[in-house]
Coordinates of C-alpha atoms and ligand atoms in Angstrom, one line a residue:
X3 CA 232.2 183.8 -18.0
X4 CA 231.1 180.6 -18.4
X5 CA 233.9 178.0 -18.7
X6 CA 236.7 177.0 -16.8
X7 CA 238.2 179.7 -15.2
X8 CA 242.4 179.0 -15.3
X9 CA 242.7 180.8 -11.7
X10 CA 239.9 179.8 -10.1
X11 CA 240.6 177.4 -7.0
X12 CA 237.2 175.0 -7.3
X13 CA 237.7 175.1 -11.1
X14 CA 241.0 173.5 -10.8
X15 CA 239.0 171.1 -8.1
X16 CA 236.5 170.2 -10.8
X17 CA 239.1 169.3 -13.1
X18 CA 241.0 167.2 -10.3
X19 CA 243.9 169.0 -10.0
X20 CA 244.3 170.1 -6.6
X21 CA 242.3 167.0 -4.2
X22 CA 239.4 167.1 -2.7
X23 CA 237.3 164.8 -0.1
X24 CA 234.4 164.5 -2.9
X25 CA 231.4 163.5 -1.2
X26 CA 229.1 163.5 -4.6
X27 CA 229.1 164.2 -8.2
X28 CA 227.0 164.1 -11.3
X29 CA 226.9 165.3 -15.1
X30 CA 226.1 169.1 -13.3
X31 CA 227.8 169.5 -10.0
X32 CA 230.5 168.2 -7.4
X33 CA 230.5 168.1 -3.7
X34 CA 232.8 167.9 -1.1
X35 CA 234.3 168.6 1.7
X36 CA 235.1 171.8 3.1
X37 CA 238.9 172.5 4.4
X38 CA 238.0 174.6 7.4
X39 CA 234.8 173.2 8.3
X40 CA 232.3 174.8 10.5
X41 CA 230.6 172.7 12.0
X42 CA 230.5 168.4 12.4
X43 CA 229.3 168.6 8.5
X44 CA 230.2 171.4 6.0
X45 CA 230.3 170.6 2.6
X46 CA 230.6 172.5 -0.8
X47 CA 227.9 171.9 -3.6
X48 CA 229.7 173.8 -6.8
X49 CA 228.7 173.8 -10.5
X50 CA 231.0 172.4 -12.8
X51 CA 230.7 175.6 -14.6
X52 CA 232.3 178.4 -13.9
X53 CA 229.7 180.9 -13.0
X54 CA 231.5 183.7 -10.4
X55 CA 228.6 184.0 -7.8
X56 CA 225.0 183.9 -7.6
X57 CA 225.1 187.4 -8.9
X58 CA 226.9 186.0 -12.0
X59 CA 223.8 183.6 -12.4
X60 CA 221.7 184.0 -15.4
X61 CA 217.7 183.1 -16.1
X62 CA 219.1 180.3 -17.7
X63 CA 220.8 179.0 -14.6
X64 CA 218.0 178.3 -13.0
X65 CA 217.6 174.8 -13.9
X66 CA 220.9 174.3 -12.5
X67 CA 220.5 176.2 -9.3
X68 CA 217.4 174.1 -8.2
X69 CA 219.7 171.2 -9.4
X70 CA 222.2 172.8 -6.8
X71 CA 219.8 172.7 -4.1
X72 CA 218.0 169.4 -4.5
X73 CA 221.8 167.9 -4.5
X74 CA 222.6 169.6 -1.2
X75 CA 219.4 168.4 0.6
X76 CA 219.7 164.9 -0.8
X77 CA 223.5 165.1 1.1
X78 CA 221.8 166.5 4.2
X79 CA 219.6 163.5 4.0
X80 CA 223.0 160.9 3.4
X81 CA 224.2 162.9 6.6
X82 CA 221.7 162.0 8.6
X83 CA 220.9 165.8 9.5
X84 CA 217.4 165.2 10.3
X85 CA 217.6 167.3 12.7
X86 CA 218.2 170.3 10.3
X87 CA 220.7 171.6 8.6
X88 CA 221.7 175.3 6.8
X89 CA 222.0 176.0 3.4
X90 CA 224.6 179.3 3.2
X91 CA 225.3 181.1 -0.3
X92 CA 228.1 184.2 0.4
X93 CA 227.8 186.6 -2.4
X94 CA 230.5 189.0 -2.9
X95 CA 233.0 190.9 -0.8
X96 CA 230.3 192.2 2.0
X97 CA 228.4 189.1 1.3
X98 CA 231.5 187.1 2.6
X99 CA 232.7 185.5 -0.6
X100 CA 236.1 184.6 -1.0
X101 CA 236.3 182.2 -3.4
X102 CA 234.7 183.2 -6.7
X103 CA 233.0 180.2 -8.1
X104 CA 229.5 180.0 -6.9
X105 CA 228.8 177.6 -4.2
X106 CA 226.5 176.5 -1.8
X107 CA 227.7 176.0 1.5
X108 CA 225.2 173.1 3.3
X109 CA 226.4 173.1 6.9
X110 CA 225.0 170.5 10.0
X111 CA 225.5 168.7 13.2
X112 CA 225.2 171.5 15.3
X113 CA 222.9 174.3 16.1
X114 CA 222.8 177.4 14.1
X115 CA 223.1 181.0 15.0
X116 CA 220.7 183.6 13.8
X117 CA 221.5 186.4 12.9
X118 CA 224.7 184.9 11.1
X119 CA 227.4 187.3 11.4
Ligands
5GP30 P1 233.2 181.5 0.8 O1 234.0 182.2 1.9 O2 233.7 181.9 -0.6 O3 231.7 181.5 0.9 O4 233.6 179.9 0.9 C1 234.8 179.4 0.5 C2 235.0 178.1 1.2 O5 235.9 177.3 0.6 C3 235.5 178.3 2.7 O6 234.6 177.8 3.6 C4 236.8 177.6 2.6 O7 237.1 177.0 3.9 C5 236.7 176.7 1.5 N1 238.0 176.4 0.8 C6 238.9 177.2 0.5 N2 239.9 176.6 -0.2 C7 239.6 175.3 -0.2 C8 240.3 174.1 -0.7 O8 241.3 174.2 -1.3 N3 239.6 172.9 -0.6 C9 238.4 172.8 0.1 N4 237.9 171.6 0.2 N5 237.7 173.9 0.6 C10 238.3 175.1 0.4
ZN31 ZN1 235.6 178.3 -11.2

C-alpha cells in the first residue's frame, strides 16, 4: 500500500515518467500543475508515497499530512493568493476522486462557491 504503485498516474509523475509543470518539491512531496485547471491557479500537492486517499492515511501519516498542508499554503503564499485561496481533498468515488493517489487540490485566483457541488 505504501510504495510505488506501477498503475498509478501521479506515481509514474513522481518518478518523472509522464511530465509535469512541477511547481515544488522536497524530500516528502511534489507539486504541480494541474491539466484541467479550475480556476487562474490549481495545483496538485501529492506525497511521494503512494498512499490511495485520505482514507488510506494511517496515524502515522500525520506528520506528512500537516507537511502536505503547510506546503500547499507556502505555494498559496508564492501565488500571491492573498486574497484567499481553497484547499480541496476528494475522497473516493462519491467524494469525487478520480485519481487514486492522495492529493491536495489548492485552488486560487477566483472566488469560490459554497456549497461545492
Ligand atoms: P481528483 O478528481 O482525483 O480529485 O483530481 C485529480 C486531478 O488530477 C484532476 O483535477 C485532473 O485534472 C488532474 N490530472 C489528471 N491527470 C493528470 C495529468 O496527467 N497531469 C496533471 N498535471 N494533472 C492531471
Ligand atoms: Zn501513486
Amino acid at each position: 500500500m505504501n510504495v510505488e504503485s506501477v498503475d498509478c498516474l501521479f506515481c509514474k509523475i513522481v518518478a518523472g515518467e509522464i511530465p509535469a509543470q512541477k511547481l515544488y518539491e522536497d524530500d516528502a512531496c511534489i507539486a504541480f500543475a494541474d491539466i484541467h485547471p479550475q480556476a487562474p491557479v490549481h495545483m496538485l500537492v501529492i506525497p511521494r508515497r503512494h498512499i490511495g486517499s485520505l482514507a488510506h492515511a494511517e496515524r502515522t501519516d500525520e506528520p506528512l499530512l500537516g507537511h502536505l498542508l503547510s506546503v500547499a499554503a507556502e505555494l498559496a503564499k508564492r501565488q500571491q493568493l492573498a486574497k484567499g485561496f481553497r484547499v480541496v481533498l476528494n475522497i473516493g468515488e462519491q467524494g469525487g476522486q478520480t485519481v487514486d493517489h492522495l492529493h491536495l487540490h489548492v485552488l486560487g485566483g477566483r472566488a469560490m462557491h459554497w456549497p461545492p457541488g
